[in-house]
Every structure is written in C-alpha cells, then in structure tokens.
Coordinates of C-alpha atoms in Angstrom, one line a residue:
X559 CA 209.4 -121.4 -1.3
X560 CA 210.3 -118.8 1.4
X561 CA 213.4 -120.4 2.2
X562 CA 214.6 -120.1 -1.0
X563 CA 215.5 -116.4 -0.9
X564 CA 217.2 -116.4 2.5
X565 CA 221.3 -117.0 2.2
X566 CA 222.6 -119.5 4.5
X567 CA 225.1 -116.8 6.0
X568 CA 221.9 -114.5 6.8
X569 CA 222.3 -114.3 10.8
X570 CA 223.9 -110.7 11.0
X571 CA 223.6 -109.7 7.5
X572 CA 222.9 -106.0 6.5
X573 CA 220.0 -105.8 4.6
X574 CA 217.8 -103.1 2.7
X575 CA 214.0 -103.1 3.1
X576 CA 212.9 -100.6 0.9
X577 CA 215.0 -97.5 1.9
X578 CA 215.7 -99.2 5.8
X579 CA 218.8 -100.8 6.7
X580 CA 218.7 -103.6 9.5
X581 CA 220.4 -106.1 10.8
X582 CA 219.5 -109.9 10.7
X583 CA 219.5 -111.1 14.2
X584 CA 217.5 -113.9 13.8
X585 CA 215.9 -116.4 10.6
X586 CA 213.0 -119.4 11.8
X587 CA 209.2 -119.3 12.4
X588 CA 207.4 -117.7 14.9
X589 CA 204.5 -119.7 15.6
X590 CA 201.8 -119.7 15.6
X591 CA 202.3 -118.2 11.8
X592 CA 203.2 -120.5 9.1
X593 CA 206.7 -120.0 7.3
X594 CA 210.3 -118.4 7.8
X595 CA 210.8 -114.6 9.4
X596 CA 213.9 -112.9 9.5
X597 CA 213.8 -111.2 12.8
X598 CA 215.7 -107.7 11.8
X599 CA 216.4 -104.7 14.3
X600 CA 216.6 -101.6 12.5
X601 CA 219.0 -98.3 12.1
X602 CA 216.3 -96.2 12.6
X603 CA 214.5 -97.8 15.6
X604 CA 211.7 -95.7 15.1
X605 CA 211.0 -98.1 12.5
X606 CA 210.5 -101.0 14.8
X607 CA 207.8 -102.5 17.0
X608 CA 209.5 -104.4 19.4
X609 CA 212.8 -105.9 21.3
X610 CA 212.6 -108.7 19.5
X611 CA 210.7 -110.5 22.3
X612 CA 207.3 -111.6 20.8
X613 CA 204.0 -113.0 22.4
X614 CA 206.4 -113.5 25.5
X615 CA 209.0 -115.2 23.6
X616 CA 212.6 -114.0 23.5
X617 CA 213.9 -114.7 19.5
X618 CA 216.5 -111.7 19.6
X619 CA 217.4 -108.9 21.1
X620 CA 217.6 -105.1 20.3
X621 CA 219.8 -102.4 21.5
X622 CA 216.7 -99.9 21.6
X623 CA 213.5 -101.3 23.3
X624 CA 211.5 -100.8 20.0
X625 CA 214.1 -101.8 17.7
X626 CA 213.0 -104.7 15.9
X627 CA 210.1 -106.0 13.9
X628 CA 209.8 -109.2 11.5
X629 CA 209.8 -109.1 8.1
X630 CA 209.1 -112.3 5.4
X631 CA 212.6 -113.0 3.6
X632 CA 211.4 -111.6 -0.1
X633 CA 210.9 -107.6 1.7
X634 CA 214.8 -108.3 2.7
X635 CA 217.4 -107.3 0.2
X636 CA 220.3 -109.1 0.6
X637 CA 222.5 -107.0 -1.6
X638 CA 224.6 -107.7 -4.6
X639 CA 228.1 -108.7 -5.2
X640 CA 231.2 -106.0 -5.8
X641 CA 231.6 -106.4 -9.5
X642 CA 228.1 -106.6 -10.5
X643 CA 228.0 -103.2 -8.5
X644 CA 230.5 -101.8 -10.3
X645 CA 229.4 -102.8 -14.0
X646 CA 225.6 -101.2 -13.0
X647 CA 227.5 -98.1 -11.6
X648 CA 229.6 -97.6 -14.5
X649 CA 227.2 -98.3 -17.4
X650 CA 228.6 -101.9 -18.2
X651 CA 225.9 -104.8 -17.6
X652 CA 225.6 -106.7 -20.7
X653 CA 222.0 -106.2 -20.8
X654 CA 222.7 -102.6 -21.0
X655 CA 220.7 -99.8 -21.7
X656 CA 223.0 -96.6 -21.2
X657 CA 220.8 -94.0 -20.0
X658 CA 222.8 -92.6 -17.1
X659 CA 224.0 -89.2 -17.9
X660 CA 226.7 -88.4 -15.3
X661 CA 226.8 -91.4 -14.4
X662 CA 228.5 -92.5 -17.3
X663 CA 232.4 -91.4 -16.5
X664 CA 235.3 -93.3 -16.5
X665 CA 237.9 -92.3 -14.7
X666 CA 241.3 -93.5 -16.2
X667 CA 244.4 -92.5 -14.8
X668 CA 243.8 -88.8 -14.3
X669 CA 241.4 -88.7 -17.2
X670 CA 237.5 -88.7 -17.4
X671 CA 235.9 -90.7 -20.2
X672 CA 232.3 -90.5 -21.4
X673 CA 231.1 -93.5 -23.0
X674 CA 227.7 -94.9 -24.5
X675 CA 227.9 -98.4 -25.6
X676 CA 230.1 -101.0 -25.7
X677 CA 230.7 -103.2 -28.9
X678 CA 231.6 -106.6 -27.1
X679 CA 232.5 -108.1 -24.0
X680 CA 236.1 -107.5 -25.0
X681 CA 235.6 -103.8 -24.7
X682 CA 234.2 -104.2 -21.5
X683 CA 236.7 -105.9 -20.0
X684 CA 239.1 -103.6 -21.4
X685 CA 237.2 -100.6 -20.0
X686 CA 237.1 -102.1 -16.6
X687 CA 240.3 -103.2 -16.4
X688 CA 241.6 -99.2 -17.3
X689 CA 240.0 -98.1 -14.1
X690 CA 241.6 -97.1 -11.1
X691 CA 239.6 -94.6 -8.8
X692 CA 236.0 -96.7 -8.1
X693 CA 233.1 -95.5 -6.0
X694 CA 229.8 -97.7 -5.5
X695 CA 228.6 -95.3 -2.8
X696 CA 225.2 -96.6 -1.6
X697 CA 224.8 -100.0 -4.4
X698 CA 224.1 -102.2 -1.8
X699 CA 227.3 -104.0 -1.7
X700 CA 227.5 -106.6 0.5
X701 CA 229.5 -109.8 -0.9
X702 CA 233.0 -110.2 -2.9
X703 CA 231.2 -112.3 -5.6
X704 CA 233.1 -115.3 -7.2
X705 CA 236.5 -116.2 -5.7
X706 CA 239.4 -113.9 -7.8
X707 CA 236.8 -112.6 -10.4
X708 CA 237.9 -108.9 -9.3
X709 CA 241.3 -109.2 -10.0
X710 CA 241.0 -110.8 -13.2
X711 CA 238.2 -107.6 -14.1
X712 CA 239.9 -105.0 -12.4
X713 CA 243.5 -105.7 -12.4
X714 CA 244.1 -101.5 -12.3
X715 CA 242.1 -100.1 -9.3
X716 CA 243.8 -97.9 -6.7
X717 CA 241.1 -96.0 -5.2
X718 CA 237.7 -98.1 -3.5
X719 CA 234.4 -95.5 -2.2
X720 CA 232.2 -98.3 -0.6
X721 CA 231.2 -96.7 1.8
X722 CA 227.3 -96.9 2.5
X723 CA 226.8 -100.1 1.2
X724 CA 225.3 -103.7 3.1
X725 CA 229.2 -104.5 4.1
X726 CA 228.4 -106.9 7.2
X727 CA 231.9 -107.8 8.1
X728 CA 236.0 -107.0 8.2
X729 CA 236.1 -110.6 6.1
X730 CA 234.0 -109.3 3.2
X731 CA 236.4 -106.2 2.9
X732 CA 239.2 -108.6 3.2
X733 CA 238.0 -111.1 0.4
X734 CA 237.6 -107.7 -1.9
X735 CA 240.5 -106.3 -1.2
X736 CA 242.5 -109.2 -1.5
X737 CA 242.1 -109.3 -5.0
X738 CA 243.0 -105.9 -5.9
X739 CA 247.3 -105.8 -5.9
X740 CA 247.7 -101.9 -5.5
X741 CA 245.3 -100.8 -3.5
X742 CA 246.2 -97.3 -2.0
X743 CA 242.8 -95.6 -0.9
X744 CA 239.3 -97.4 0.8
X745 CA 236.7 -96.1 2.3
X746 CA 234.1 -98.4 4.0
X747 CA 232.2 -96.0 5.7
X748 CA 228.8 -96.3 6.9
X749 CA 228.3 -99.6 7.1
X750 CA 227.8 -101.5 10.4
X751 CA 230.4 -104.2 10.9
X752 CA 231.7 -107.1 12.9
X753 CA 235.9 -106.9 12.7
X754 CA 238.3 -109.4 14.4
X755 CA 237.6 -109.5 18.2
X756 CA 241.6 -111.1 18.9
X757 CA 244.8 -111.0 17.0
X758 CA 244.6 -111.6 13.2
X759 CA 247.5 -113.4 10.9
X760 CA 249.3 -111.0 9.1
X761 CA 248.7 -110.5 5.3
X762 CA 249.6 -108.5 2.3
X763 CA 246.1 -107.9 1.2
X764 CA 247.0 -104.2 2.6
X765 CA 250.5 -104.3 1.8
X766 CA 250.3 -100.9 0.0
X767 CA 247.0 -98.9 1.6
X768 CA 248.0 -95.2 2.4
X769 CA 244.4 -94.1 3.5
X770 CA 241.5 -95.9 5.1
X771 CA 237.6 -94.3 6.3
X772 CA 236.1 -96.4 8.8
X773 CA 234.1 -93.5 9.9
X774 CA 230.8 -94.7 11.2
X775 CA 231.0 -98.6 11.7
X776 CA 231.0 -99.1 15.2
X777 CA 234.6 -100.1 15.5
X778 CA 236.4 -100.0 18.8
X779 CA 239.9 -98.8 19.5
X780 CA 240.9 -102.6 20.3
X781 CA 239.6 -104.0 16.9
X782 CA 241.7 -101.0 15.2
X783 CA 244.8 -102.5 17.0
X784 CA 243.7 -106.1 16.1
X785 CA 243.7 -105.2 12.3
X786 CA 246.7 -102.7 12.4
X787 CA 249.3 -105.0 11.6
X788 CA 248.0 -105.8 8.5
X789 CA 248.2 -101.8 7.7
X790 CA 252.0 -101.8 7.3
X791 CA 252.1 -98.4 5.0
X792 CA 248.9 -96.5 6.3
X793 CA 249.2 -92.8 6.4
X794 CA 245.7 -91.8 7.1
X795 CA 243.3 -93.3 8.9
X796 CA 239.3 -91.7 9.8
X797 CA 237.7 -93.3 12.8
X798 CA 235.0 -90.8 13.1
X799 CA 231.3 -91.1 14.7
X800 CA 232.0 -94.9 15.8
X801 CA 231.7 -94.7 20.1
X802 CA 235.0 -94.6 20.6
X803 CA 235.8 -93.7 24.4
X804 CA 238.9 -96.1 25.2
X805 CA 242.3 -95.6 23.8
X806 CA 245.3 -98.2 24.0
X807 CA 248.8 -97.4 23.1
X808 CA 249.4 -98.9 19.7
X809 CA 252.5 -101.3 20.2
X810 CA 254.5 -101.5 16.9
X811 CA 251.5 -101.0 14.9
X812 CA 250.3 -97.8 13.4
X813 CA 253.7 -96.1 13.3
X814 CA 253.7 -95.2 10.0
X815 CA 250.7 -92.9 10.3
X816 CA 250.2 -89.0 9.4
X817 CA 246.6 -88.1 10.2
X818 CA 244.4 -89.5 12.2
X819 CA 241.0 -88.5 12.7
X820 CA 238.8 -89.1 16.0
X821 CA 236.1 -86.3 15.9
X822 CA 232.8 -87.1 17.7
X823 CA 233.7 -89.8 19.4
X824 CA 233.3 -89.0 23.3
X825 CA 236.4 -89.6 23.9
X826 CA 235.8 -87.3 27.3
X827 CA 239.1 -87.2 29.3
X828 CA 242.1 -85.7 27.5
X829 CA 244.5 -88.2 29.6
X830 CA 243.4 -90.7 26.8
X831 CA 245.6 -88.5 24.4
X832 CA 248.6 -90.1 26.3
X833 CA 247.7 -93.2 24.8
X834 CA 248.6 -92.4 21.3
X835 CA 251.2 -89.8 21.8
X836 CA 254.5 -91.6 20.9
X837 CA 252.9 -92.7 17.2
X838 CA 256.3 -91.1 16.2
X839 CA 255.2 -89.9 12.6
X840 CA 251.9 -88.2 13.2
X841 CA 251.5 -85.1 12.0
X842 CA 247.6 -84.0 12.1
X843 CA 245.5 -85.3 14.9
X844 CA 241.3 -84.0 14.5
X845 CA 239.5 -84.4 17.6
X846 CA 236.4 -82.3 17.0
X847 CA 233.6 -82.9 19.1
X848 CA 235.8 -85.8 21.7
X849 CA 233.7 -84.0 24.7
X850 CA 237.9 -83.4 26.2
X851 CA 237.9 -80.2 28.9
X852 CA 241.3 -80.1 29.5
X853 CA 245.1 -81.1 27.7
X854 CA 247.9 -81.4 29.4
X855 CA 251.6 -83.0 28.7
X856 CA 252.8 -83.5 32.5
X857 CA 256.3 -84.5 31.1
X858 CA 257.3 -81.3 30.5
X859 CA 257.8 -78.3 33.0
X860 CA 256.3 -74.6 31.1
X861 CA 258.9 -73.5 29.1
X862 CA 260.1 -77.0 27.9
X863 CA 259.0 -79.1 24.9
X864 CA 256.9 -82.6 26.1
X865 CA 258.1 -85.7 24.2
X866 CA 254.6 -86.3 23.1
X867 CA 253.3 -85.9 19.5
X868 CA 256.9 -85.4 18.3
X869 CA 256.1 -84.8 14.7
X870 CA 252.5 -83.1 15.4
X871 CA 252.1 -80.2 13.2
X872 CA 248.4 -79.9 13.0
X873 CA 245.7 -80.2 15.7
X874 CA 242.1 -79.4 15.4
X875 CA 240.1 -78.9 18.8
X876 CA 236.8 -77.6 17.9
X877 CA 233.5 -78.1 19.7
X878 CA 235.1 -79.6 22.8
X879 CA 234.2 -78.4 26.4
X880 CA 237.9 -77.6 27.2
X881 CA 237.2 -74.5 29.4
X882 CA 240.6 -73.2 31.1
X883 CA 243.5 -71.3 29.4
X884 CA 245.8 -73.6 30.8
X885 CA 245.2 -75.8 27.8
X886 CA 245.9 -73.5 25.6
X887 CA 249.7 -72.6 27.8
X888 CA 249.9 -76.4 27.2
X889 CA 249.7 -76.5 23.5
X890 CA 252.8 -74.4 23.5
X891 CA 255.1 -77.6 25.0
X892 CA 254.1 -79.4 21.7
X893 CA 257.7 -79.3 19.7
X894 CA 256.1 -78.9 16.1
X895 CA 252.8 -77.9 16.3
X896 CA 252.1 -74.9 13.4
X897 CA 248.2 -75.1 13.0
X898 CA 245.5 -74.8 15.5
X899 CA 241.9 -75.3 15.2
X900 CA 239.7 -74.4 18.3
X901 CA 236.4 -72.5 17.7
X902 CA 233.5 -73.3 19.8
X903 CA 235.3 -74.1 23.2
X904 CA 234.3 -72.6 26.7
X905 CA 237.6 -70.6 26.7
X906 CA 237.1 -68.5 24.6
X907 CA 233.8 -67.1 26.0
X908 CA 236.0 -65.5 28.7
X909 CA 237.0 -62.6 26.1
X910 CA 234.1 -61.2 23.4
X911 CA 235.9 -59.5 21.8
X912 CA 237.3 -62.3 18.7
X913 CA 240.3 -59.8 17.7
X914 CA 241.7 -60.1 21.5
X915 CA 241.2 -63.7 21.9
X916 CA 243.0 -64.1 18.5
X917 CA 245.7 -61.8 20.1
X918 CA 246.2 -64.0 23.5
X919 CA 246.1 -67.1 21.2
X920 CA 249.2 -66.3 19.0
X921 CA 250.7 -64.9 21.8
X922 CA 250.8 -68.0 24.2
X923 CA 251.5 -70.6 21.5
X924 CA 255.0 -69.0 20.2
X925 CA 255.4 -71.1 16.8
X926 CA 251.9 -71.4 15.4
X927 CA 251.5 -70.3 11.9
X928 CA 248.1 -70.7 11.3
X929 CA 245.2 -70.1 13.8
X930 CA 241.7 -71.5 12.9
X931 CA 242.6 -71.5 9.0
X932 CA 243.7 -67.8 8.8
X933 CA 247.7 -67.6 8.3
X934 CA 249.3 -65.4 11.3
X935 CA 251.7 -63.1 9.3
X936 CA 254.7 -61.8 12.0
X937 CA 253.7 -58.1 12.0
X938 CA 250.3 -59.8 13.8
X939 CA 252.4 -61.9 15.7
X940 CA 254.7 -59.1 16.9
X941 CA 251.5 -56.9 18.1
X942 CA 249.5 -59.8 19.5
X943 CA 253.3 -60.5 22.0
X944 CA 253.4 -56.7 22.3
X945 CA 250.2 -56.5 23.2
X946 CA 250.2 -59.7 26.0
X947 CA 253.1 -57.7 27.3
X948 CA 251.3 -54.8 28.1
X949 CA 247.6 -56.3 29.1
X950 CA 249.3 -58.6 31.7
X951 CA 252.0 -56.0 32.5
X952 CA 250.1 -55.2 36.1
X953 CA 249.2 -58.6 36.7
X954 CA 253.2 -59.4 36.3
X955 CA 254.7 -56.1 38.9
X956 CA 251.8 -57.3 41.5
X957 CA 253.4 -61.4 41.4
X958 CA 256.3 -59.6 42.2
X959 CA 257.8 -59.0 38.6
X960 CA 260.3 -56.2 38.7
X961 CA 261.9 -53.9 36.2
X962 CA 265.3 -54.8 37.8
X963 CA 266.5 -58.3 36.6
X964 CA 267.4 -59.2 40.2
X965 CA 264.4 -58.4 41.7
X966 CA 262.2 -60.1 38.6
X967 CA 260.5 -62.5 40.7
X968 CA 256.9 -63.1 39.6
X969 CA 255.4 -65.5 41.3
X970 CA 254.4 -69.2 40.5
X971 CA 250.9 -68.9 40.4
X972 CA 251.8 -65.7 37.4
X973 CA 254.3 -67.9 35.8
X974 CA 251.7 -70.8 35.3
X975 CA 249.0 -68.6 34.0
X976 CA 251.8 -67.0 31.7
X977 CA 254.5 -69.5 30.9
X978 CA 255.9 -67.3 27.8
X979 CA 255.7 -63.8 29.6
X980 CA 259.1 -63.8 31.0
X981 CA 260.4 -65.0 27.3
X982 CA 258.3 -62.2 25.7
X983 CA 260.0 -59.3 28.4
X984 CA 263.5 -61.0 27.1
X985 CA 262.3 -60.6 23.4
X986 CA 261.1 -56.8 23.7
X987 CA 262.1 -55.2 26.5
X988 CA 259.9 -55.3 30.2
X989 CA 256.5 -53.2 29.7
X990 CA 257.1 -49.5 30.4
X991 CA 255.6 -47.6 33.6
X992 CA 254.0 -45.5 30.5
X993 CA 252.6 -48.2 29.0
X994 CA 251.0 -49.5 32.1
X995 CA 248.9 -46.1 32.8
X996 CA 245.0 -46.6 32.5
X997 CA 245.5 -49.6 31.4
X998 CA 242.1 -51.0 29.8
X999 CA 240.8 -54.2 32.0
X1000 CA 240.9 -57.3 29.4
X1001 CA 237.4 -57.5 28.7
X1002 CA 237.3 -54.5 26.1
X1003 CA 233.9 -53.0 27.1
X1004 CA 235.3 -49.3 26.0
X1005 CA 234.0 -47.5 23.3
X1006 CA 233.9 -49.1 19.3
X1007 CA 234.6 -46.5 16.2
X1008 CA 232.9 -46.9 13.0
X1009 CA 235.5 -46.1 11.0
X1010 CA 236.0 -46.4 6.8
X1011 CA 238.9 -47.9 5.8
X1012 CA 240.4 -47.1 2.5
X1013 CA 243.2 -47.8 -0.1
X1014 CA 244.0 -44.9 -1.8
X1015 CA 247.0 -46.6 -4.0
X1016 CA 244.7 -49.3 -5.3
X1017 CA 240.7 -47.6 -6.4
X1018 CA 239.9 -51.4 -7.5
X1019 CA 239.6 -51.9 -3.4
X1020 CA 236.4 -51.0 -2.2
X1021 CA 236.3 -48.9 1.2
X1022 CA 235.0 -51.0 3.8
X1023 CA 233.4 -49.9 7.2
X1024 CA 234.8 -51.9 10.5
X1025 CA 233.4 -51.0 14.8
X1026 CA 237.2 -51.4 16.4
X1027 CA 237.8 -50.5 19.7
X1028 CA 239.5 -47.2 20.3
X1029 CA 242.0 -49.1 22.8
X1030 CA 243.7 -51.4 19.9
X1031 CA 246.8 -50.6 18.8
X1032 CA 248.3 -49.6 15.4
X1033 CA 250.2 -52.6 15.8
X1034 CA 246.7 -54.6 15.9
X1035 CA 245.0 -52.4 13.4
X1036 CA 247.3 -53.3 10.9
X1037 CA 247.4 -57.1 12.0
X1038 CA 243.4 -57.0 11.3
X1039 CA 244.2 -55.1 7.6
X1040 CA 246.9 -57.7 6.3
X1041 CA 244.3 -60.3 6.5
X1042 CA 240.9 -58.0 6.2
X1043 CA 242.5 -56.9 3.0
X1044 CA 244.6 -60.2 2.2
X1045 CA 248.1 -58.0 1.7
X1046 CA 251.6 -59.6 0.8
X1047 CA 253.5 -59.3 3.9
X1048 CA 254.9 -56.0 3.1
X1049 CA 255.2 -52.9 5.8
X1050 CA 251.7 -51.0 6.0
X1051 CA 251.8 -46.9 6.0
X1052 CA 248.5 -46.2 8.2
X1053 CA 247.4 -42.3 8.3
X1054 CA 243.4 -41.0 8.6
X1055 CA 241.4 -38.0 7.5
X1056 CA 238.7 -36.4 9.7
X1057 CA 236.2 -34.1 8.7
X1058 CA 237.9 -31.8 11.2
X1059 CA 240.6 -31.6 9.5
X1060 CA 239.8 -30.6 5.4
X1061 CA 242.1 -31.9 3.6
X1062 CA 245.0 -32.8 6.1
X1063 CA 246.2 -36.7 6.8
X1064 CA 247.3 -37.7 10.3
X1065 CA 250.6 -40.1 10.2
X1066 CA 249.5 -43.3 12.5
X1067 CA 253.0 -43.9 13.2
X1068 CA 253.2 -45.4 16.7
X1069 CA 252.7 -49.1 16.4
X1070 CA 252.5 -49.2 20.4
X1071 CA 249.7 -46.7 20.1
X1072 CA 246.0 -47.0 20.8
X1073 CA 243.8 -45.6 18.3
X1074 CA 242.3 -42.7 20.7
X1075 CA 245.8 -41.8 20.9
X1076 CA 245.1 -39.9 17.8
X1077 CA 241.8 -38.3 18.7
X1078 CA 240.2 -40.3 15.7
X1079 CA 236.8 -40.3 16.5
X1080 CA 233.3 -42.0 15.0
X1081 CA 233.2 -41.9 11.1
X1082 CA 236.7 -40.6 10.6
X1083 CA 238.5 -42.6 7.3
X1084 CA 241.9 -44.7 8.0
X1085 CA 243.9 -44.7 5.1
X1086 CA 245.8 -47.7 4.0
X1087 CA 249.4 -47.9 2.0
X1088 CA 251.8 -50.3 0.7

C-alpha cells in the first residue's frame, strides 16, 4: 500500500509535511524497517535529525549536517495541480460550499466581483474564463495538471502570483505557462527550483511576459542567462535573496529590460556591476544589501560621463558597506541617473549631522532629482553647491586653488576628492576671502537652536519646534522648510521675532548667511512666507 501514494517523479519533489517544506532526495527502504521512506531534507534544518546518512549508511545527502530526517510517504504532501488550485482559491470546486468571505473576489478586467454560488458548470467556466489577474499564493501548487486543460479554463489570464507554492522545477512553470497566450506578469517566488543548467530551445511560451519574480529560488546568474532568450519582451525582472555572487555579461539577451532587482545577494565586489552595464535600456537597478564597498566606472576620467548604464535613471544602494566618498564622486559620471537611494552605508557616518550629508550629496551628484525618496527642489540644490563651495573653500586655496584663473591650480589629489568643485566656482563665482573667515570644520559640533517655526499667512499650519545649527545658512534653512513644510517651489520670505525685540521682525535676507549672523538665539520664532 505505501507505494501507492508516492509519484513516480518524487526524487526532488517539494513537498509539505504539515506546515514543513522539504525536498525529496531519496524514496526506498531503509532496512532493517519494513516498507518505503522518502528520505527528505528540510527548509528549516532545525527540523531534521540527520545528513541523510543512517546507521552508517549514506541514502542522501544534506546541505546542513542535521538536515534531513525520513518520513513514510502518507505524512508527504505532494501538492495539487494549477487549476484545481485555482477553483479552491476562487470559490469554484463543484463540491462547493462557499464560505470564504474575502476570499470570494473576482477580479475581471479592472473590476472586483463578489460571488456566492454558481448555478452550473457553464457558469463556472464562464467565471474562470473572465479572469485575468490570478494569485494561488501558498496552495501548494506543484504540477500543471492535464495536458492544455488551462488554456481551455482560463483562456483570459494576464497576471500569475504563485509564488510560495511546491513548484519543484523551471519545466513545471513552463508546462503552465505554456498554456496561457498573453501572459504579461509571474511571480514564482519562494519556491526552491531546479532551471536549465545549458542552453534551452527558444519558445514563445513567454513571447509577451513584461515582469517576472524569481526572488528566493536559488537561481544562479548562469541559469538566468540560460532561460533569457526565451524572455524576448521582459521589462522587469526580481532576482532577490537567491546567493547570487557571480555576474556574466548578458550577450543578446536581456536587452529589453527596465528594472532589475539584485538586493541581498552578496554580490561583494562592485567590479561585478561591469558585467551588466551595457544592458542598453535599463533604467532602475536595486542592489540593497549586495555587501559592494566601493563603485567605480574607470572608463571615464572625473568630469566625463562613463558609457555604462546609459539609460540608468534610478539606483538604490542601501545597506551596503560602501565606505569612501569617492563612490559617491563616481555616481556623478552616470549620464542619466536622477534618483538615489543610499541610507545605511559607512559613508555617511563620517558627517552626523543628516542635513550636511544631504547637502554634500546633492552637491557632488549634479543632476539628481530625488535623494532617498525626498524630491531636491533647486533653491536646495543652489544652497547645498553654495554651501560645498564655501566648506571646501580652504581645502581648495591650500591644493593650490587661486582666485586668479591662471594661477587656479588645485591639485590632483583636491580635484579627485572634488571632481565638481572647479565646475561649481565657474557656476557661482570662486568663494570669497569673507566667506572663508572662521570657517566651521565639517563636522558641525557648534552650537544647535531650538527655534519655533511659524507660518503666519496660513493659521491651518501648526508651529513646529526644530535644534538647527546656528552655522546653516538661510540658503539651507529654507532648503529644510520647502520640504519640512511640503511648499510649491515658490521663493520663501524668512524674518524671526525674539523676545528681545517686542513686537519688531528681523528680515533674514542673506541666503549666504549663517543663522548667528542675525544674533537669533535659543527659543527665538522664524517666521515663514510665501
């Protein structure tokens, strides 16, 4: 009887065992016990006993040294085919009993449809066949079912969630998807799979995908390459948590591709970036969490634009270990990059105080738009350029910069720490001798003020109390207010009241200006115009 329950395909099947996923690695006795075992090693190895090496025989083997244990064939759920996973999901088993609450949508088209009960099989079919955006998250998918059943059921769908599900292989997917004519959307995430280890035949099965989720399946770079050719249209593609440390150029596959998403896969060495910088149509690249330290495009002197990533326009860095400004000088050589994402790096420990890092930011990458989500309106970039002028203005006369043009000669060692300096001194004039005076070193250790800030045009703004530092300029001040108060990009009339001076307001004018400039002191209230 035991064999009875036990597929012939079951050697490196996913299975469920109770709420445990594993993997069959091996189906026979194991004497001296009577009857079939599936030998299984588990997701969670914490669940196992063993390496699948038992009373000193070797029947498997594990990655993790207590990996595996052996289970009898009927505590191993083998899973259930697509359709029947999709008519459970969606309320439409003919032995049904429609108790499912929210559950119970439809989506058709762009429209959600509750339904109880179905008169027929005809209206079944019918309500299958109307949907197009599917998701059998976590119903232990794990076979196509009988040979073109899906496309006669589901001639409409567009959009596939499976991810989560008992998915063993890239065939299974295949045999699904084949079937479905306009697929544009699949997400197979979360389930452990074997793909193609060498070149596979071209088909159409994907012939119109735009976006694919392989996020957590232990696919390798290579076996991305070996299936990209049957990707023709893809536009995104999510690789994320899957071990990926080795990239290899794509060669005339991939190039129709927008996003593409790599985040923590210790990817280590930012080099590896080379790999996939000529995919000419990528425009959002997420590496969070890749372990890089460092970027660098050596195909391009500072100043220049590299030839790599021509069409990036978005780049998220985030939780790396990239530790050196120099990267950040880099960035800037990137010909269409307009949003940046890079909290949590080592870099930006060197300056505590998050207003000034924002500052030296915006002013070394010249076209960014948006830094770490929060739009960078051009009054904020003008004071954050101003503002690099002046902090590294010292720095810039000691490498041998020079208020005459023919004796400007900073050095090289100045240039490469500042490659858009000598472009900022063209766009605004050299830093002033005045401006230099006292100047503040970077890390602003000097004095905060508490100070109330207030809009006195609009009552339905409530004052708010913000510590700046009495070094920041107007300029600054008002880049903080535009998005502290979320203000249309019109010009901002500063002035402040103390309790000095009843009743009088002092015009904060200067832009250039530091706020002890005007004497304003702890507790004094900054009013705010437009």
């Amino acid at each position: 009887m035991m064999t009875a329950c036990v597929p012939s395909d079951a050697l490196g099947r996913r299975i469920l065992c109770g709420t445990e996923r594993a993997t069959v690695r091996y189906v026979g006795s194991v004497p001296p016990t009577a009857g079939i075992w599936l030998g299984v090693e588990w997701d969670d190895p914490q669940r196992g006993k063993h390496d699948g090496t038992y009373e000193g025989t070797q029947y498997f083997k594990c990655r993790h040294p207590r990996g595996g244990s052996f289970i009898r064939p009927n505590k191993a759920n083998f899973g259930v085919d697509f359709l029947a996973a999709v008519k459970d999901r969606y309320g439409l088993n003919d032995e049904q009993d429609v108790q499912h609450g929210t559950e119970n949508t439809l989506v058709f088209g762009k429209k959600t449809v509750e339904f109880v009960g179905m008169d027929s099989i005809a209206e079944q079919q019918s309500q299958l066949n109307q949907l197009v955006d599917i998701s059998v998250r976590d119903c232990a998918v794990s076979h196509a079912g009988q040979k073109e059943e899906i496309g006669r059921t589901c001639a409409n769908i567009r959009h596939i969630n499976l991810s989560r599900n008992l998915i063993s292989s890239w065939e299974t997917v295949t045999a699904i998807a084949s079937q479905i004519k306009n697929l544009e959307t699949l997400n197979i995430s979360e389930n452990k799979m074997k793909f193609p280890s060498t070149s596979t035949s071209v088909s159409s099965v994907f012939s119109k995908l735009r976006i694919l989720a392989l996020n957590q399946t232990e696919i390798m770079w290579t076996e991305v390459l070996f299936c990209a050719p049957g990707w023709p249209a893809l536009e995104e593609l999510y690789l994320t948590s899957n071990n990926i440390t080795v990239l290899e150029r794509p060669d005339n596959v991939l190039q129709t591709l927008k996003l593409l998403d790599l985040s923590d896969n210790q990817l280590l060495d930012g080099n590896q970036l080379h790999l996939i910088a000529h995919l000419p149509r990528l425009e959002q690249l997420i590496l969070r969490n890749t372990g890089i330290s460092s970027i660098h495009f050596p195909d391009a002197a500072f100043g220049c634009k590299t030839k790599m990533f021509p069409s990036l326009k978005r780049l998220a860095i985030n939780d790396n270990k990239i530790s050196q400004w120099s990267s950040i000088n880099e960035l800037d050589k990137l010909p269409s990059l307009q949003s940046l994402q890079c909290h949590n790096n080592p870099f930006m420990d060197t300056e505590k105080n998050p207003e000034t890092l924002r500052q030296l930011i915006i002013a070394k990458i010249g076209q960014l738009k948006v830094l770490n989500k929060s739009e960078i309106l051009p009054a904020e970039r003008k004071g954050a350029e101003l503002d690099y002028r002046k902090i590294f203005g010292s720095d810039w006369l000691a490498a041998g910069g020079n208020w005459n043009p023919e004796k400007n000669k900073p050095s090289e060692e100045f240039l490469a720490a500042h490659p858009r300096y000598l472009l900022l001194c063209l766009k605004y004039g050299a830093p002033e001798e005045g401006e230099l005076k006292g100047q503040q070193p970077l890390t602003l250790k000097n004095q905060l003020l508490t100070l109330t800030i207030k809009c006195p045009g609009k009552p339905e703004q409530k004052p708010v109390e913000k510590k700046l530092p009495e070094s920041m300029t107007i300029q600054r001040v008002k880049g903080l207010l535009y998005r502290l108060l979320k203000i249309p990009g019109s010009e901002l009339k500063l002035s402040y009241e103390s309790s000095k001076l009843e009743g009088k307001e002092v015009e904060l004018d200067n832009d250039l200006k530091p706020l002890q400039f005007y004497s304003i002191e702890n507790g004094d209230c900054v009013l705010v115009r437009w």
